[in-house]
mmCIF file of C-alpha atoms and ligand atoms in Angstrom:
data_model
loop_
_atom_site.group_PDB
_atom_site.id
_atom_site.type_symbol
_atom_site.label_atom_id
_atom_site.label_comp_id
_atom_site.label_asym_id
_atom_site.label_seq_id
_atom_site.Cartn_x
_atom_site.Cartn_y
_atom_site.Cartn_z
ATOM 1 C CA MET G 1282 63.581 125.094 93.213
ATOM 2 C CA ALA G 1283 66.621 125.136 90.969
ATOM 3 C CA VAL G 1284 70.377 124.768 91.141
ATOM 4 C CA GLY G 1285 72.243 127.185 88.866
ATOM 5 C CA ILE G 1286 74.734 126.026 86.249
ATOM 6 C CA PHE G 1287 76.786 128.804 84.668
ATOM 7 C CA ASP G 1288 79.099 128.917 81.663
ATOM 8 C CA SER G 1289 80.355 131.566 79.272
ATOM 9 C CA GLY G 1290 78.405 129.798 76.548
ATOM 10 C CA LEU G 1291 77.459 126.280 75.530
ATOM 11 C CA GLY G 1292 80.218 124.280 77.243
ATOM 12 C CA GLY G 1293 78.483 124.043 80.601
ATOM 13 C CA LEU G 1294 75.730 122.030 78.879
ATOM 14 C CA THR G 1295 78.119 119.051 79.114
ATOM 15 C CA VAL G 1296 78.031 119.447 82.911
ATOM 16 C CA LEU G 1297 74.286 120.172 82.972
ATOM 17 C CA SER G 1298 73.534 117.080 80.946
ATOM 18 C CA ALA G 1299 75.520 114.836 83.319
ATOM 19 C CA ALA G 1300 73.917 116.529 86.358
ATOM 20 C CA GLN G 1301 70.404 115.989 84.926
ATOM 21 C CA LYS G 1302 71.156 112.279 84.437
ATOM 22 C CA ARG G 1303 72.650 111.911 87.916
ATOM 23 C CA LEU G 1304 69.935 113.974 89.679
ATOM 24 C CA PRO G 1305 66.713 113.511 87.687
ATOM 25 C CA ASP G 1306 64.556 115.033 90.439
ATOM 26 C CA VAL G 1307 66.531 118.290 90.683
ATOM 27 C CA ASP G 1308 65.631 121.329 88.535
ATOM 28 C CA PHE G 1309 68.462 123.306 86.992
ATOM 29 C CA LEU G 1310 68.675 126.868 85.731
ATOM 30 C CA TYR G 1311 71.302 127.063 82.980
ATOM 31 C CA PHE G 1312 72.845 130.480 82.298
ATOM 32 C CA GLY G 1313 75.001 130.928 79.176
ATOM 33 C CA ASP G 1314 76.776 134.264 78.830
ATOM 34 C CA ASN G 1315 76.942 133.725 75.055
ATOM 35 C CA ALA G 1316 77.007 137.464 74.318
ATOM 36 C CA HIS G 1317 80.435 137.627 75.978
ATOM 37 C CA ALA G 1318 81.897 134.214 75.019
ATOM 38 C CA PRO G 1319 84.649 133.238 74.715
ATOM 39 C CA TYR G 1320 85.998 134.104 78.148
ATOM 40 C CA GLY G 1321 89.266 132.283 77.532
ATOM 41 C CA VAL G 1322 90.870 135.168 75.654
ATOM 42 C CA ARG G 1323 89.863 137.818 78.220
ATOM 43 C CA ASP G 1324 91.980 139.006 81.134
ATOM 44 C CA ALA G 1325 91.264 137.840 84.680
ATOM 45 C CA ASP G 1326 89.533 141.063 85.808
ATOM 46 C CA ASP G 1327 87.203 140.985 82.834
ATOM 47 C CA VAL G 1328 86.291 137.327 83.460
ATOM 48 C CA TYR G 1329 85.768 138.120 87.157
ATOM 49 C CA ASP G 1330 83.407 141.039 86.383
ATOM 50 C CA LEU G 1331 81.353 139.036 83.859
ATOM 51 C CA THR G 1332 81.150 136.032 86.189
ATOM 52 C CA VAL G 1333 80.082 138.111 89.201
ATOM 53 C CA SER G 1334 77.373 139.813 87.172
ATOM 54 C CA ALA G 1335 75.985 136.441 85.962
ATOM 55 C CA VAL G 1336 76.138 134.874 89.414
ATOM 56 C CA HIS G 1337 74.191 137.820 90.894
ATOM 57 C CA LYS G 1338 71.508 137.431 88.197
ATOM 58 C CA MET G 1339 71.238 133.719 89.023
ATOM 59 C CA TRP G 1340 70.938 134.431 92.739
ATOM 60 C CA ASP G 1341 68.203 136.978 91.886
ATOM 61 C CA LEU G 1342 66.418 134.286 89.853
ATOM 62 C CA GLY G 1343 66.250 132.162 93.006
ATOM 63 C CA CYS G 1344 69.313 129.906 92.756
ATOM 64 C CA ASP G 1345 70.982 129.552 96.158
ATOM 65 C CA LEU G 1346 73.743 127.368 94.737
ATOM 66 C CA VAL G 1347 75.541 128.270 91.502
ATOM 67 C CA ILE G 1348 78.024 125.893 89.880
ATOM 68 C CA LEU G 1349 80.611 127.656 87.728
ATOM 69 C CA ALA G 1350 80.604 125.009 84.970
ATOM 70 C CA CYS G 1351 83.385 126.982 83.354
ATOM 71 C CA ASN G 1352 87.062 126.420 84.125
ATOM 72 C CA THR G 1353 88.003 129.892 82.944
ATOM 73 C CA ALA G 1354 85.537 131.498 85.376
ATOM 74 C CA SER G 1355 86.527 129.043 88.117
ATOM 75 C CA ALA G 1356 90.207 129.937 87.585
ATOM 76 C CA ALA G 1357 89.736 133.709 87.454
ATOM 77 C CA ALA G 1358 86.784 134.356 89.735
ATOM 78 C CA LEU G 1359 85.867 131.569 92.166
ATOM 79 C CA ARG G 1360 88.435 132.275 94.864
ATOM 80 C CA ARG G 1361 87.825 136.050 94.634
ATOM 81 C CA ILE G 1362 84.043 135.613 94.880
ATOM 82 C CA GLN G 1363 84.375 133.288 97.869
ATOM 83 C CA GLU G 1364 86.934 135.454 99.629
ATOM 84 C CA GLY G 1365 84.860 138.602 99.008
ATOM 85 C CA GLY G 1366 82.088 137.161 101.191
ATOM 86 C CA LEU G 1367 78.857 135.606 99.951
ATOM 87 C CA PRO G 1368 75.329 136.814 100.761
ATOM 88 C CA LYS G 1369 73.646 134.754 103.463
ATOM 89 C CA GLY G 1370 72.453 131.366 102.188
ATOM 90 C CA LYS G 1371 74.202 131.677 98.799
ATOM 91 C CA ARG G 1372 77.030 129.443 97.551
ATOM 92 C CA VAL G 1373 79.241 129.203 94.468
ATOM 93 C CA LEU G 1374 81.236 126.094 93.573
ATOM 94 C CA GLY G 1375 83.688 125.449 90.735
ATOM 95 C CA VAL G 1376 84.711 122.522 88.573
ATOM 96 C CA PHE G 1377 88.434 122.028 89.252
ATOM 97 C CA VAL G 1378 88.323 120.224 92.549
ATOM 98 C CA PRO G 1379 86.178 117.201 91.542
ATOM 99 C CA LEU G 1380 88.473 116.682 88.554
ATOM 100 C CA ILE G 1381 91.649 116.861 90.602
ATOM 101 C CA GLU G 1382 90.188 114.560 93.257
ATOM 102 C CA ALA G 1383 89.491 112.002 90.513
ATOM 103 C CA LEU G 1384 92.979 112.374 89.036
ATOM 104 C CA THR G 1385 94.605 111.991 92.449
ATOM 105 C CA GLU G 1386 92.169 109.250 93.559
ATOM 106 C CA ARG G 1387 91.039 111.188 96.608
ATOM 107 C CA GLN G 1388 87.654 111.226 98.301
ATOM 108 C CA TRP G 1389 85.840 114.504 98.896
ATOM 109 C CA GLY G 1390 87.176 116.293 101.972
ATOM 110 C CA ASP G 1391 90.423 114.280 102.134
ATOM 111 C CA ASN G 1392 92.742 117.036 103.347
ATOM 112 C CA SER G 1393 95.749 114.838 104.037
ATOM 113 C CA PRO G 1394 99.153 116.114 102.863
ATOM 114 C CA PRO G 1395 100.082 115.860 99.172
ATOM 115 C CA ARG G 1396 101.307 112.409 98.150
ATOM 116 C CA GLU G 1397 102.517 110.461 95.114
ATOM 117 C CA VAL G 1398 99.680 109.349 92.853
ATOM 118 C CA GLY G 1399 99.190 106.864 90.018
ATOM 119 C CA VAL G 1400 100.105 109.254 87.197
ATOM 120 C CA GLN G 1401 103.278 111.270 86.590
ATOM 121 C CA HIS G 1402 102.803 112.818 83.151
ATOM 122 C CA VAL G 1403 99.574 114.736 82.676
ATOM 123 C CA ALA G 1404 98.489 116.805 79.692
ATOM 124 C CA LEU G 1405 96.170 119.721 80.440
ATOM 125 C CA PHE G 1406 94.079 121.151 77.599
ATOM 126 C CA ALA G 1407 92.389 124.424 78.509
ATOM 127 C CA THR G 1408 91.665 127.972 77.380
ATOM 128 C CA PRO G 1409 94.509 130.520 77.246
ATOM 129 C CA ALA G 1410 93.153 132.250 80.398
ATOM 130 C CA THR G 1411 92.935 128.997 82.391
ATOM 131 C CA VAL G 1412 96.437 127.958 81.324
ATOM 132 C CA SER G 1413 97.980 131.295 82.242
ATOM 133 C CA SER G 1414 96.201 131.340 85.638
ATOM 134 C CA ARG G 1415 98.034 128.101 86.653
ATOM 135 C CA ALA G 1416 94.993 127.433 88.879
ATOM 136 C CA PHE G 1417 94.956 123.748 87.938
ATOM 137 C CA GLN G 1418 98.602 123.251 88.934
ATOM 138 C CA ARG G 1419 97.996 125.160 92.196
ATOM 139 C CA GLU G 1420 95.032 122.958 93.187
ATOM 140 C CA LEU G 1421 96.953 119.841 92.165
ATOM 141 C CA ALA G 1422 99.962 120.812 94.293
ATOM 142 C CA PHE G 1423 97.734 120.760 97.412
ATOM 143 C CA ARG G 1424 97.000 117.090 96.766
ATOM 144 C CA ALA G 1425 99.816 115.432 94.786
ATOM 145 C CA ILE G 1426 103.579 115.449 94.442
ATOM 146 C CA GLY G 1427 105.750 114.355 91.536
ATOM 147 C CA VAL G 1428 103.195 115.065 88.795
ATOM 148 C CA ASP G 1429 104.552 116.735 85.691
ATOM 149 C CA VAL G 1430 101.782 118.824 84.057
ATOM 150 C CA GLU G 1431 102.217 120.059 80.490
ATOM 151 C CA ALA G 1432 99.562 122.624 79.633
ATOM 152 C CA GLN G 1433 98.362 123.273 76.106
ATOM 153 C CA SER G 1434 96.340 126.396 75.543
ATOM 154 C CA CYS G 1435 93.749 125.561 72.895
ATOM 155 C CA GLY G 1436 93.102 128.847 71.098
ATOM 156 C CA GLY G 1437 90.134 128.914 68.731
ATOM 157 C CA VAL G 1438 88.365 125.723 69.849
ATOM 158 C CA VAL G 1439 85.679 127.455 71.932
ATOM 159 C CA ASP G 1440 84.930 130.001 69.172
ATOM 160 C CA ALA G 1441 84.538 127.200 66.623
ATOM 161 C CA ILE G 1442 82.176 125.277 68.922
ATOM 162 C CA GLU G 1443 80.129 128.401 69.734
ATOM 163 C CA ASP G 1444 79.881 129.037 65.954
ATOM 164 C CA GLY G 1445 78.780 125.432 65.374
ATOM 165 C CA ASP G 1446 81.805 124.811 63.110
ATOM 166 C CA LEU G 1447 82.722 121.333 64.301
ATOM 167 C CA ILE G 1448 85.016 120.621 61.343
ATOM 168 C CA LEU G 1449 87.208 123.555 62.336
ATOM 169 C CA ALA G 1450 86.977 122.553 66.017
ATOM 170 C CA GLU G 1451 88.196 119.024 65.158
ATOM 171 C CA ALA G 1452 91.110 120.323 63.083
ATOM 172 C CA LEU G 1453 92.131 122.687 65.898
ATOM 173 C CA VAL G 1454 91.919 119.916 68.511
ATOM 174 C CA ARG G 1455 94.185 117.682 66.409
ATOM 175 C CA SER G 1456 96.740 120.464 65.975
ATOM 176 C CA HIS G 1457 96.690 121.287 69.728
ATOM 177 C CA VAL G 1458 97.201 117.602 70.583
ATOM 178 C CA ASP G 1459 100.157 117.478 68.137
ATOM 179 C CA ALA G 1460 101.640 120.578 69.803
ATOM 180 C CA LEU G 1461 101.221 118.990 73.243
ATOM 181 C CA LYS G 1462 102.848 115.752 72.109
ATOM 182 C CA ARG G 1463 105.892 117.642 70.872
ATOM 183 C CA LYS G 1464 106.365 118.865 74.470
ATOM 184 C CA MET G 1465 105.225 115.660 76.240
ATOM 185 C CA PRO G 1466 105.373 112.680 73.863
ATOM 186 C CA GLU G 1467 103.778 110.142 76.222
ATOM 187 C CA PRO G 1468 101.224 111.573 78.639
ATOM 188 C CA GLU G 1469 99.496 108.937 80.777
ATOM 189 C CA ALA G 1470 96.440 111.088 81.362
ATOM 190 C CA ALA G 1471 94.829 114.084 79.721
ATOM 191 C CA ILE G 1472 92.558 116.614 81.372
ATOM 192 C CA LEU G 1473 89.885 118.316 79.294
ATOM 193 C CA GLY G 1474 90.073 121.508 81.340
ATOM 194 C CA CYS G 1475 87.333 123.407 79.531
ATOM 195 C CA THR G 1476 83.692 122.357 79.645
ATOM 196 C CA HIS G 1477 83.352 122.918 75.892
ATOM 197 C CA TYR G 1478 85.925 120.198 75.136
ATOM 198 C CA PRO G 1479 83.817 117.133 76.052
ATOM 199 C CA LEU G 1480 81.827 117.999 72.910
ATOM 200 C CA MET G 1481 85.093 117.046 71.112
ATOM 201 C CA GLU G 1482 86.076 114.200 73.463
ATOM 202 C CA GLN G 1483 86.289 111.521 70.771
ATOM 203 C CA THR G 1484 88.612 113.712 68.687
ATOM 204 C CA PHE G 1485 90.879 114.277 71.718
ATOM 205 C CA GLN G 1486 90.909 110.529 72.504
ATOM 206 C CA ASP G 1487 91.641 109.526 68.894
ATOM 207 C CA ALA G 1488 94.432 112.089 68.550
ATOM 208 C CA LEU G 1489 95.972 111.173 71.912
ATOM 209 C CA GLY G 1490 95.683 107.410 71.386
ATOM 210 C CA GLN G 1491 93.661 104.849 73.297
ATOM 211 C CA ASP G 1492 96.345 104.362 76.009
ATOM 212 C CA VAL G 1493 95.832 107.864 77.362
ATOM 213 C CA LYS G 1494 93.149 108.161 80.029
ATOM 214 C CA VAL G 1495 91.036 111.211 79.226
ATOM 215 C CA PHE G 1496 89.359 112.951 82.195
ATOM 216 C CA SER G 1497 86.378 115.154 81.405
ATOM 217 C CA GLN G 1498 84.271 116.963 83.934
ATOM 218 C CA GLY G 1499 80.606 116.098 83.314
ATOM 219 C CA THR G 1500 80.116 113.001 85.459
ATOM 220 C CA LEU G 1501 82.803 113.976 87.982
ATOM 221 C CA VAL G 1502 81.104 117.292 88.707
ATOM 222 C CA ALA G 1503 77.646 115.650 88.708
ATOM 223 C CA ASP G 1504 78.771 113.060 91.303
ATOM 224 C CA SER G 1505 80.322 115.747 93.435
ATOM 225 C CA LEU G 1506 77.144 117.864 93.216
ATOM 226 C CA ALA G 1507 74.994 114.873 94.224
ATOM 227 C CA ASP G 1508 77.231 114.370 97.242
ATOM 228 C CA TYR G 1509 77.057 118.089 98.114
ATOM 229 C CA LEU G 1510 73.245 118.208 97.876
ATOM 230 C CA GLU G 1511 72.965 115.157 100.088
ATOM 231 C CA ARG G 1512 74.933 117.023 102.740
ATOM 232 C CA HIS G 1513 73.196 120.375 102.049
ATOM 233 C CA PRO G 1514 69.586 119.630 101.010
ATOM 234 C CA ASP G 1515 68.681 123.245 101.879
ATOM 235 C CA MET G 1516 70.697 124.504 98.852
ATOM 236 C CA LEU G 1517 68.113 123.527 96.215
ATOM 237 C CA GLY G 1518 67.000 127.160 95.854
ATOM 238 C CA SER G 1519 63.570 128.653 95.250
ATOM 239 C CA GLY G 1520 63.501 129.738 91.564
ATOM 240 C CA ASP G 1521 62.383 127.898 88.426
ATOM 241 C CA GLY G 1522 64.623 125.858 86.147
ATOM 242 C CA GLY G 1523 65.189 126.500 82.443
ATOM 243 C CA TYR G 1524 67.717 127.978 80.061
ATOM 244 C CA VAL G 1525 68.709 131.637 79.878
ATOM 245 C CA THR G 1526 71.272 133.386 77.718
ATOM 246 C CA THR G 1527 72.681 136.863 77.242
ATOM 247 C CA GLY G 1528 72.974 136.038 73.526
ATOM 248 C CA ASP G 1529 70.363 135.529 70.823
ATOM 249 C CA PRO G 1530 67.963 132.916 72.287
ATOM 250 C CA ALA G 1531 66.978 131.432 68.898
ATOM 251 C CA ARG G 1532 70.582 130.966 67.751
ATOM 252 C CA VAL G 1533 71.745 129.612 71.123
ATOM 253 C CA SER G 1534 68.743 127.231 71.263
ATOM 254 C CA ASP G 1535 69.654 125.856 67.809
ATOM 255 C CA ARG G 1536 73.255 125.164 68.795
ATOM 256 C CA ALA G 1537 72.286 123.658 72.144
ATOM 257 C CA THR G 1538 69.701 121.408 70.477
ATOM 258 C CA GLN G 1539 72.363 120.282 67.981
ATOM 259 C CA PHE G 1540 74.874 119.468 70.761
ATOM 260 C CA LEU G 1541 72.557 117.747 73.225
ATOM 261 C CA ARG G 1542 70.457 116.098 70.496
ATOM 262 C CA ARG G 1543 67.209 117.097 72.217
ATOM 263 C CA GLN G 1544 65.100 120.227 72.034
ATOM 264 C CA ILE G 1545 66.522 122.997 74.239
ATOM 265 C CA THR G 1546 64.817 126.382 74.373
ATOM 266 C CA PHE G 1547 66.631 129.394 75.771
ATOM 267 C CA ARG G 1548 65.045 132.662 76.830
ATOM 268 C CA SER G 1549 66.733 136.041 77.299
ATOM 269 C CA ALA G 1550 68.561 136.574 80.571
HETATM 270 N N1 DGL R 756 83.746 126.482 78.836
HETATM 271 C C1 DGL R 756 84.586 127.386 79.516
HETATM 272 C C2 DGL R 756 85.675 126.708 80.296
HETATM 273 O O1 DGL R 756 85.408 125.656 80.854
HETATM 274 C C3 DGL R 756 84.982 128.680 78.888
HETATM 275 C C4 DGL R 756 85.348 128.756 77.496
HETATM 276 C C5 DGL R 756 85.500 130.188 77.013
HETATM 277 O O2 DGL R 756 84.536 130.942 77.131
HETATM 278 O O3 DGL R 756 86.588 130.520 76.540
HETATM 279 O O4 DGL R 756 86.766 127.188 80.398
#
């Protein structure tokens, strides 16, 4: 019995890791589409096609519930997949909503009209595809009014992380934070809107300053998943857990082991 966690590459491991801590008795099947990462520089149709193909493979491997632990896939594909109709007993969930509920201090399922919230100036760091989709702003507008969102598209960061070049990733994060601050000098909160970025969370926090509250998705998504599984215990699936990749399993295992600081072994998808 396994719940599926999907990302274009290694970023979703930040969500997986939080979910494993929060739900130690649940098995997870992690699927990294490393052969096609990064998604963030692809167009929406391309991201949709790749995401649909991965989700179908995960359903075939016995996952009834697949979490798109990838903002780029959530932005480009989630709504289309859900609106296109899901096979009986299968579900796909994304990662935006738990984050926005935390930012707007809402409980799950609170569908009351949008209202003023505690923050007014929010920095969003995400991939070029997520930024241009404006999916974050759209979801936020359902829940909050009067929030000024300045989005910074962080080109290059995902490639550097996938290549294991953390020195380059840090330098790019600092330059993207500088660029954001030129547009919004004093954000009150910052959203790490790509699941790769929590691997660089300390660099974001240091560059933004300690007064800025940084929201990252791991624990927020894990809490929301725990709540979902309590309400839908039948969604645990029937397949085995583990780690699969469309990339080179040895290389991806090395990187994953380096990031999570424990042995992770991928097999071919
Ligand atoms: N980690 C993914 C996200 O949350 C995708 C990064 C990419 O492949 O560009 O957006």
